[in-house]
Short mmCIF file of C-alpha atoms and ligand atoms in Angstrom, two decimals:
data_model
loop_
_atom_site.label_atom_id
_atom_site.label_comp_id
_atom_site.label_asym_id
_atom_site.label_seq_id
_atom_site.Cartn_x
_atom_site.Cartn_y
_atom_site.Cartn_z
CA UNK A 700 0.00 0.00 0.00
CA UNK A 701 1.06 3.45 -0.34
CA UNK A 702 2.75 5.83 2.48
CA UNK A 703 -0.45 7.84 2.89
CA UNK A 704 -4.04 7.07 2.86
CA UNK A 705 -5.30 11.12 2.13
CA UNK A 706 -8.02 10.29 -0.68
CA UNK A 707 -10.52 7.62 -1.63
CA UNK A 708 -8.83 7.82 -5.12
CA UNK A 709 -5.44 6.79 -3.83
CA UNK A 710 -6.78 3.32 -3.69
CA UNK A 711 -6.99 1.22 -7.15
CA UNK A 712 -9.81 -1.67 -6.97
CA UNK A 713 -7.21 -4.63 -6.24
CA UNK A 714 -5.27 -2.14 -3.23
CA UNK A 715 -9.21 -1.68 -2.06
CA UNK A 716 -9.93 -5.28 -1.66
CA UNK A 717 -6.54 -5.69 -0.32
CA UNK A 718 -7.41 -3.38 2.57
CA UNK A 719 -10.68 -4.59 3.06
CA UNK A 720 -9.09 -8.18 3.11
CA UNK A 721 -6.86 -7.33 5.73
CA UNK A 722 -9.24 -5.91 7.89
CA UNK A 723 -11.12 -9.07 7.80
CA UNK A 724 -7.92 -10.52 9.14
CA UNK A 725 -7.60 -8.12 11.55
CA UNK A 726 -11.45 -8.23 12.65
CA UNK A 727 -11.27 -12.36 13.43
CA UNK A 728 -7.90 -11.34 15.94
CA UNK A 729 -10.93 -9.29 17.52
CA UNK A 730 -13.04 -12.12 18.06
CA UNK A 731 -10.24 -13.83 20.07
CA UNK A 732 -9.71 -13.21 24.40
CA UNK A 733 -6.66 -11.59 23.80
CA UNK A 734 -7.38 -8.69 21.23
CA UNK A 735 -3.47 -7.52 21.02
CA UNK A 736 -1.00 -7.76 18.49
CA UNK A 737 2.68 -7.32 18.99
CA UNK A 738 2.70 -5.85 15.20
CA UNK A 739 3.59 -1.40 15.64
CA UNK A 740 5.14 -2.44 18.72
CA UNK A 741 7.73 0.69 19.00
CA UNK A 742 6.05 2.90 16.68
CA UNK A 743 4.46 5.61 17.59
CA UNK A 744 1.09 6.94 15.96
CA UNK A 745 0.00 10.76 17.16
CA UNK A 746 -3.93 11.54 16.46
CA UNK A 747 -3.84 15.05 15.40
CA UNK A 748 -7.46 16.08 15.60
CA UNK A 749 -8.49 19.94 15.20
CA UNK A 750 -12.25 19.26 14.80
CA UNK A 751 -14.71 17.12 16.82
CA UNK A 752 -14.72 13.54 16.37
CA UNK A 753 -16.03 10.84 18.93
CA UNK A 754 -16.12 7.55 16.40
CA UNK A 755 -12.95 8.28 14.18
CA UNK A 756 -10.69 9.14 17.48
CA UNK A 757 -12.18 6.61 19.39
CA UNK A 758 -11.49 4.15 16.35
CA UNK A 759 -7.91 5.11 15.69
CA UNK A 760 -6.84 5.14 19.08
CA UNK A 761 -8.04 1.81 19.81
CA UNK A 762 -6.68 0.72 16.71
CA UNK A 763 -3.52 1.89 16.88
CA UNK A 764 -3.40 0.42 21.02
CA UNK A 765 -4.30 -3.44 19.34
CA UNK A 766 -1.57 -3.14 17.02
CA UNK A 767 0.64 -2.40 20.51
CA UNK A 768 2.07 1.17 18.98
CA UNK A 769 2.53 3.82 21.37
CA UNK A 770 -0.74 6.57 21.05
CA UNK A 771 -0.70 10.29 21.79
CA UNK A 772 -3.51 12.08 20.96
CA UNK A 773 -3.58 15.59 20.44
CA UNK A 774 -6.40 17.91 20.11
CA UNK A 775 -6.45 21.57 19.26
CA UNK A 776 -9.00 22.65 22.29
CA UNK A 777 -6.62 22.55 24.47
CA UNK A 778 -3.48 23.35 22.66
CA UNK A 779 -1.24 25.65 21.42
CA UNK A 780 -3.20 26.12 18.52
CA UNK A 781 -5.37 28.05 20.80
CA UNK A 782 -2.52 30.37 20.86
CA UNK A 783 -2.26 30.52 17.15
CA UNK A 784 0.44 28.12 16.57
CA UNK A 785 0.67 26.69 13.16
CA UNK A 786 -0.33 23.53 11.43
CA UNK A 787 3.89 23.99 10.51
CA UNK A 788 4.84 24.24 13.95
CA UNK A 789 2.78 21.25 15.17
CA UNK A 790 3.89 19.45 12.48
CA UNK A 791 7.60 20.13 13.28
CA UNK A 792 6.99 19.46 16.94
CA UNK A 793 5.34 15.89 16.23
CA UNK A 794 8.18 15.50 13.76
CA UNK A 795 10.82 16.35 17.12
CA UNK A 796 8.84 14.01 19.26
CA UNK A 797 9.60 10.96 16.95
CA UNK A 798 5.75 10.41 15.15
CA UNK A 799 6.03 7.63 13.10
CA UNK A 800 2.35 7.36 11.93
CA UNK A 801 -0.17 10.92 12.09
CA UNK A 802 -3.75 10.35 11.86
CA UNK A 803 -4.71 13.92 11.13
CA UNK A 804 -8.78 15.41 11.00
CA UNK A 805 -9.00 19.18 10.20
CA UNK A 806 -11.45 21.58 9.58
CA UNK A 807 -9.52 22.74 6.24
CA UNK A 808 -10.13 20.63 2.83
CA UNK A 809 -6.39 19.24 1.93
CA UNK A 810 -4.55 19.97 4.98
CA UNK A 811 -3.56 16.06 5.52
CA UNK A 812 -2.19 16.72 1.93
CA UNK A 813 0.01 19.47 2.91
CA UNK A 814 0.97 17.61 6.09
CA UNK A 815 2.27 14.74 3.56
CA UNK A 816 4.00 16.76 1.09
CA UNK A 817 5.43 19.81 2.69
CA UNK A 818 8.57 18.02 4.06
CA UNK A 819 7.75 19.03 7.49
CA UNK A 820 7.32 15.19 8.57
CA UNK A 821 9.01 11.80 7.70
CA UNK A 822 5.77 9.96 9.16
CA UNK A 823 2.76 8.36 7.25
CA UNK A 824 -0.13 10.53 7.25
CA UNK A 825 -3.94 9.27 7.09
CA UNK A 826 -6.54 11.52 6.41
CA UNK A 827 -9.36 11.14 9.00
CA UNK A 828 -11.26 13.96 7.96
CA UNK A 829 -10.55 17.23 5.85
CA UNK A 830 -13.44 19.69 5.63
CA UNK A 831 -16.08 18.70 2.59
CA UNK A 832 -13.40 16.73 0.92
CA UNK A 833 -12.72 13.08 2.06
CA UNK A 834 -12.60 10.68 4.65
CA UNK A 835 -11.53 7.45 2.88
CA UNK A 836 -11.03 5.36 5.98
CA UNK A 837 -15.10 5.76 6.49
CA UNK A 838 -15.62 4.96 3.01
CA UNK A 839 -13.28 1.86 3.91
CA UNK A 840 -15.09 1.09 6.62
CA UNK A 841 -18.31 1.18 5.00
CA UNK A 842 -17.63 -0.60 2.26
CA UNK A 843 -16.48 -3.32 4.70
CA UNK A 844 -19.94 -3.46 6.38
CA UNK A 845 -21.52 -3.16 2.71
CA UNK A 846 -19.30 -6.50 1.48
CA UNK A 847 -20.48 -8.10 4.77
CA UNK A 848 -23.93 -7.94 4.37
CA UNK A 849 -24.13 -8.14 0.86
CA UNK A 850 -21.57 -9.66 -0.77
CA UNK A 851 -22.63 -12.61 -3.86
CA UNK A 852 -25.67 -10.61 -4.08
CA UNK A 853 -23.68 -8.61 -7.23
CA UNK A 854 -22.11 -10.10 -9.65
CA UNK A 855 -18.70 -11.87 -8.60
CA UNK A 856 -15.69 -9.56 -9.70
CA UNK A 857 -13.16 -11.47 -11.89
CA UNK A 858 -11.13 -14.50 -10.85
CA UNK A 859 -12.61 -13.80 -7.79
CA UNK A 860 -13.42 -16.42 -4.84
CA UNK A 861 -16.06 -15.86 -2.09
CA UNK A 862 -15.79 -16.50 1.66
CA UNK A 863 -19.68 -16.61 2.34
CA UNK A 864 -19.33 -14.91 5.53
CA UNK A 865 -17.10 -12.30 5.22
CA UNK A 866 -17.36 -11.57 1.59
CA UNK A 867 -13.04 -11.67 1.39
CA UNK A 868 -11.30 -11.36 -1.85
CA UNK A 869 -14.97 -9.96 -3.36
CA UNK A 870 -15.56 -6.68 -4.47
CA UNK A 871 -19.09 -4.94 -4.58
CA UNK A 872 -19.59 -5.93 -8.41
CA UNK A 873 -23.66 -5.63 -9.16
CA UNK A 874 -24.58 -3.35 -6.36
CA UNK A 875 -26.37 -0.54 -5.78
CA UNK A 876 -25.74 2.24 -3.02
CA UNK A 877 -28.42 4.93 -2.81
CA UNK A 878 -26.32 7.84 -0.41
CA UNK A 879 -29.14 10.07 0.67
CA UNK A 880 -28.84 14.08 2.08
CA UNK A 881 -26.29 16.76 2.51
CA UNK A 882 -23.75 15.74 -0.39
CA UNK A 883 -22.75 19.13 -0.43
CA UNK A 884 -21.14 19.61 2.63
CA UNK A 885 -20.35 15.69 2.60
CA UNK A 886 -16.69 14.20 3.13
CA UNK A 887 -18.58 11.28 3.53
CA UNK A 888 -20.39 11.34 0.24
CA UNK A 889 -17.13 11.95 -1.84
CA UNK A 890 -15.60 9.60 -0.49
CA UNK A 891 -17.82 6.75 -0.87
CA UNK A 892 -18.57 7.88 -4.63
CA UNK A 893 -15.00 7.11 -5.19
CA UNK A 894 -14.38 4.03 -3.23
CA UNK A 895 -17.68 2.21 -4.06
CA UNK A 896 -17.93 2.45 -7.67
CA UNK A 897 -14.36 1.58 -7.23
CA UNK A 898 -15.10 -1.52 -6.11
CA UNK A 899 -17.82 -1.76 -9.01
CA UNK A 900 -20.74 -0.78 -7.34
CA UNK A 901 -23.01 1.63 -8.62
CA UNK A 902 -24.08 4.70 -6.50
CA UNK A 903 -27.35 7.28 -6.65
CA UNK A 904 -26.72 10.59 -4.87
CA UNK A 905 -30.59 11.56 -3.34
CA UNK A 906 -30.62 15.18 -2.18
CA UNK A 907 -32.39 18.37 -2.79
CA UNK A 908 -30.53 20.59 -5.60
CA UNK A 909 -29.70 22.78 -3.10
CA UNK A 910 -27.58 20.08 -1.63
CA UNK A 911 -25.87 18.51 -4.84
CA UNK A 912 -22.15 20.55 -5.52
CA UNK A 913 -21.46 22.62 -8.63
CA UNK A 914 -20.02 19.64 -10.76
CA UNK A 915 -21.57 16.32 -9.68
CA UNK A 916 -22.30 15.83 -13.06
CA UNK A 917 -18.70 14.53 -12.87
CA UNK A 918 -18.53 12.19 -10.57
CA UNK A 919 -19.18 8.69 -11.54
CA UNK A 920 -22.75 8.30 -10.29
CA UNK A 921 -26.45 9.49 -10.76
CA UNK A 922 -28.20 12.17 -8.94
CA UNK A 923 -31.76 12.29 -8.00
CA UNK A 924 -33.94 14.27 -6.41
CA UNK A 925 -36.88 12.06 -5.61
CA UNK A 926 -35.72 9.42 -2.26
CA UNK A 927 -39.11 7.45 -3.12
CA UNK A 928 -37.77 7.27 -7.36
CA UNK A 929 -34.91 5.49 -5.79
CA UNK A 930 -35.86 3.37 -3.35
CA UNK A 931 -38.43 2.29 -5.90
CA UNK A 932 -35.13 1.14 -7.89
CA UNK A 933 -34.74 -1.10 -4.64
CA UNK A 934 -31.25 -0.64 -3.74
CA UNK A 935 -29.12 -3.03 -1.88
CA UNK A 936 -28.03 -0.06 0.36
CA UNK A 937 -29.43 3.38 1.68
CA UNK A 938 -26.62 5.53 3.42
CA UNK A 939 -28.43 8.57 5.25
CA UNK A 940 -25.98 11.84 5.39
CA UNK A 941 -26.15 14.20 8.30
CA UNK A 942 -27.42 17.05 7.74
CA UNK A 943 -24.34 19.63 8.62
CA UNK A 944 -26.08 22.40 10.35
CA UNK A 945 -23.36 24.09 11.54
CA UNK A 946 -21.35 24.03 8.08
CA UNK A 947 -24.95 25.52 7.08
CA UNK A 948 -25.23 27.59 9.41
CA UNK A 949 -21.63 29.33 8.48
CA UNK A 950 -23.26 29.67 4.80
CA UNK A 951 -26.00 32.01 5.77
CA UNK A 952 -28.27 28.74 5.98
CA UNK A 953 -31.52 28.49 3.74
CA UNK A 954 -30.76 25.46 2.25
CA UNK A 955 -34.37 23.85 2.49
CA UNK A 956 -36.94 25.68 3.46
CA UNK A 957 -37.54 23.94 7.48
CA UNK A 958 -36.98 20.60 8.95
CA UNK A 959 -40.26 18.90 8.89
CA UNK A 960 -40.00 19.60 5.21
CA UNK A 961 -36.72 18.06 5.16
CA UNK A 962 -37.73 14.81 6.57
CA UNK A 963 -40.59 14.46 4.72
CA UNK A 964 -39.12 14.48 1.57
CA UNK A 965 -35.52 13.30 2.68
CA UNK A 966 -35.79 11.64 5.71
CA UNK A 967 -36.03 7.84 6.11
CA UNK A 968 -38.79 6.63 7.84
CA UNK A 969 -41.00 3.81 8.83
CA UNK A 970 -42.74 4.23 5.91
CA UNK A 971 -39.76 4.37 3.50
CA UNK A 972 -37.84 1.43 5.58
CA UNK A 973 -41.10 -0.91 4.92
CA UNK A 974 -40.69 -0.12 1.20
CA UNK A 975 -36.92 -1.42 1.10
CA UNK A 976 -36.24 -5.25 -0.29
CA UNK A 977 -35.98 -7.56 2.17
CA UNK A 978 -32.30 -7.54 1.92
CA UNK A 979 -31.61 -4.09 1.95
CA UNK A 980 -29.64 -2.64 4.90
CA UNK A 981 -29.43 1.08 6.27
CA UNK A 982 -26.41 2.62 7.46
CA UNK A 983 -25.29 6.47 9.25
CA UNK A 984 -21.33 7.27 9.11
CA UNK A 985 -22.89 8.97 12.46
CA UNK A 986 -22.92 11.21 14.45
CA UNK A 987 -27.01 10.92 13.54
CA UNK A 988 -29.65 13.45 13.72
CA UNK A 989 -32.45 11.53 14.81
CA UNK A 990 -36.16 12.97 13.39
CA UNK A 991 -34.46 14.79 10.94
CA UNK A 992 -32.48 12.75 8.17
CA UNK A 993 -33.28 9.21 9.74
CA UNK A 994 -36.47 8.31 12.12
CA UNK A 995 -35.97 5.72 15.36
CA UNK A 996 -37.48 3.46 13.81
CA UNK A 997 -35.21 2.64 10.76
CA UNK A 998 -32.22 3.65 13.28
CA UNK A 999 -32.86 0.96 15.26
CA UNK A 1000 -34.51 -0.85 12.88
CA UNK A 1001 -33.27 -4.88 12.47
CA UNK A 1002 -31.75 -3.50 8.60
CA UNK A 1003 -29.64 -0.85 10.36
CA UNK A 1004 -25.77 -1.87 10.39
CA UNK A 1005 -24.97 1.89 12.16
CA UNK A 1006 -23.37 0.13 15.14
CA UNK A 1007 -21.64 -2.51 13.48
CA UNK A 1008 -20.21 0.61 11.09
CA UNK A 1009 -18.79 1.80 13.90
CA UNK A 1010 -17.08 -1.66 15.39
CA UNK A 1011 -15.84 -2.22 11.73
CA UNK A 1012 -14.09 1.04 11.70
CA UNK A 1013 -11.87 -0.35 14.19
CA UNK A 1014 -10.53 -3.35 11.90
CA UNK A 1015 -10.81 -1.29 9.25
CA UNK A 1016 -8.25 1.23 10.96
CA UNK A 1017 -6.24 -1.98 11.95
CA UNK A 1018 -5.54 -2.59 8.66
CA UNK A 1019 -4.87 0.89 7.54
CA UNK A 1020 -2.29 1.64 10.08
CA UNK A 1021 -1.00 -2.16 9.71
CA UNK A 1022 -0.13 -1.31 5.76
CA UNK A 1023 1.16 2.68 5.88
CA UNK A 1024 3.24 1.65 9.20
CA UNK A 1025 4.29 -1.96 9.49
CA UNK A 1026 6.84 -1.95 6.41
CA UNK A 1027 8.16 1.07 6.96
CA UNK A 1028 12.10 0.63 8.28
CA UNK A 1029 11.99 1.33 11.70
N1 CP B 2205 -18.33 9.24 11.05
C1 CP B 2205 -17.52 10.09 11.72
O1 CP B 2205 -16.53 10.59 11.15
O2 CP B 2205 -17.87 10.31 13.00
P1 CP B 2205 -17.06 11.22 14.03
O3 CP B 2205 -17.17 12.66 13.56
O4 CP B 2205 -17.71 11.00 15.37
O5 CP B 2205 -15.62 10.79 14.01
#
């Protein structure tokens, strides 16, 4: 695998299924009493978070604790940042402190790229996070949960065999992924657009036109502004988007006209969940807004794999810090 993990597009479809792979490895070690493996012992991974996370931090750090490398985690509340140190000086300061691995979320689209390519660190960065641009490790992780699930329901991809359970050395060939509600301000969204159709899956962006970017007509996917169109096309997969209010709210808001409005038309509910096929399953990168983008009801629904997202993310990390960190020379 390469140094970095900063995009979705940095992964090819065989490095994708590679990853994915290994985290299936690395989620049966988590099945076992002891969880631990000796593998970063001595390195040392610094999460470098200067926006809000509870499931990516969380993830990483006990990622990065099972793979028995030293963790520091660093967040900006708190920090010199506060005092208007730069993402430089930080940079150079994990760089003194001996970082081998930075796992780096920031409010700024491309700052994990300038954290890789400025020189100011020998370490492998991983993007968890920059601004409306990507979060691959999410797409990773969801694409794990998707393969789970769902795997031999598409078509088998080339040469390939498939583990029944786990879906391992399969890629998402023949399915369909309908990502519904704030694709504009959605790291999320980009990410997944990339990585799934990657994998050979095919994707329908549902959102109001207010909430599509300038350009989407780029990306390799449909967009639709009708949620009951598409799940009339019965997809194998409905991902619900938070809705960013505060990235809204920064814009001057009056991107749809009130909530209740919102959910009606965008918002999954018990109504819409009883319309999915029977195989269909529901998923949240989280943090959720609950009665506005997704109801109770289809969170907690029996088709709603939000949790498990969340305990994949952890093998999914596993294997992302495994291949950026465990070949380097120490
Ligand atoms: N999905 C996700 O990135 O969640 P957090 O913001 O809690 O890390």
């Amino acid at each position: 695998m390469v140094k970095h993990l900063l995009s979705a597009a940095d992964l090819d479809r065989a490095s994708a299924v590679h990853v994915l792979d290994t985290a299936a490895e690395m989620a049966a070690t988590q099945a076992r009493e002891i969880k631990k493996l000796p593998t970063l012992r001595g390195r040392t991974v610094v999460n470098l978070f200067f926006e809000d996370s509870t499931r990516t931090r969380i993830s990483f750090e006990t990622a990065a604790k099972r793979l028995s490398a030293d963790v520091i985690n660093f967040s900006a509340k708190g920090s010199s940042v506060s005092k208007g140190e730069s993402l430089k000086d930080t940079a150079l300061t994990l760089q003194a402190m001996g970082a081998d691995g930075i796992v780096v979320r920031h409010h700024s689209s491309g700052a994990p790229h300038l954290l890789a390519t400025a020189g100011w660190v020998d370490a492998s960065v991983v993007n968890a996070g920059d601004g409306t641009h990507q979060h691959p490790t999410q797409a990773l992780l969801d694409a794990f949960t998707i393969r789970r699930h769902l795997a031999g329901r598409g078509a088998a991809g080339a040469g390939a065999s498939l583990d029944a359970r786990s879906g391992v050395g399969h890629d998402l060939t023949g399915l369909h992924v309908a990502v519904v509600g704030d694709v504009l301000h959605s790291r999320v969204a980009r990410s997944n657009v990339q990585l799934l159709t990657t994998l050979g899956a095919r994707v329908t962006l549902v959102a109001p036109p207010t909430l599509v970017p300038v350009g989407v007509e780029a990306w390799p996917c449909a967009v639709s502004y009708d949620l009951d169109a598409t799940l009339d096309e019965a997809p194998d997969a409905v991902m619900m988007l938070r809705v960013q209010r505060e990235r809204m709210s920064a814009a001057g808001g009056g991107f749809f006209p009130s909530p209740l409005e919102y959910s009606r038309l965008f918002g999954l509910d018990a109504r819409r969940l009883a319309a999915l096929p029977g195989h269909a399953i529901v998923m949240h990168p989280g943090p959720m807004n609950r009665g506005l983008e997704i109801s109770a009801e289809a969170a907690d629904s029996v088709r709603s794999v939000i949790v498990e997202q969340v305990a994949n993310g952890v093998a999914v990390r596993m294997a992302v810090l495994y291949l950026t960190l465990a070949t380097k020379e120490s």
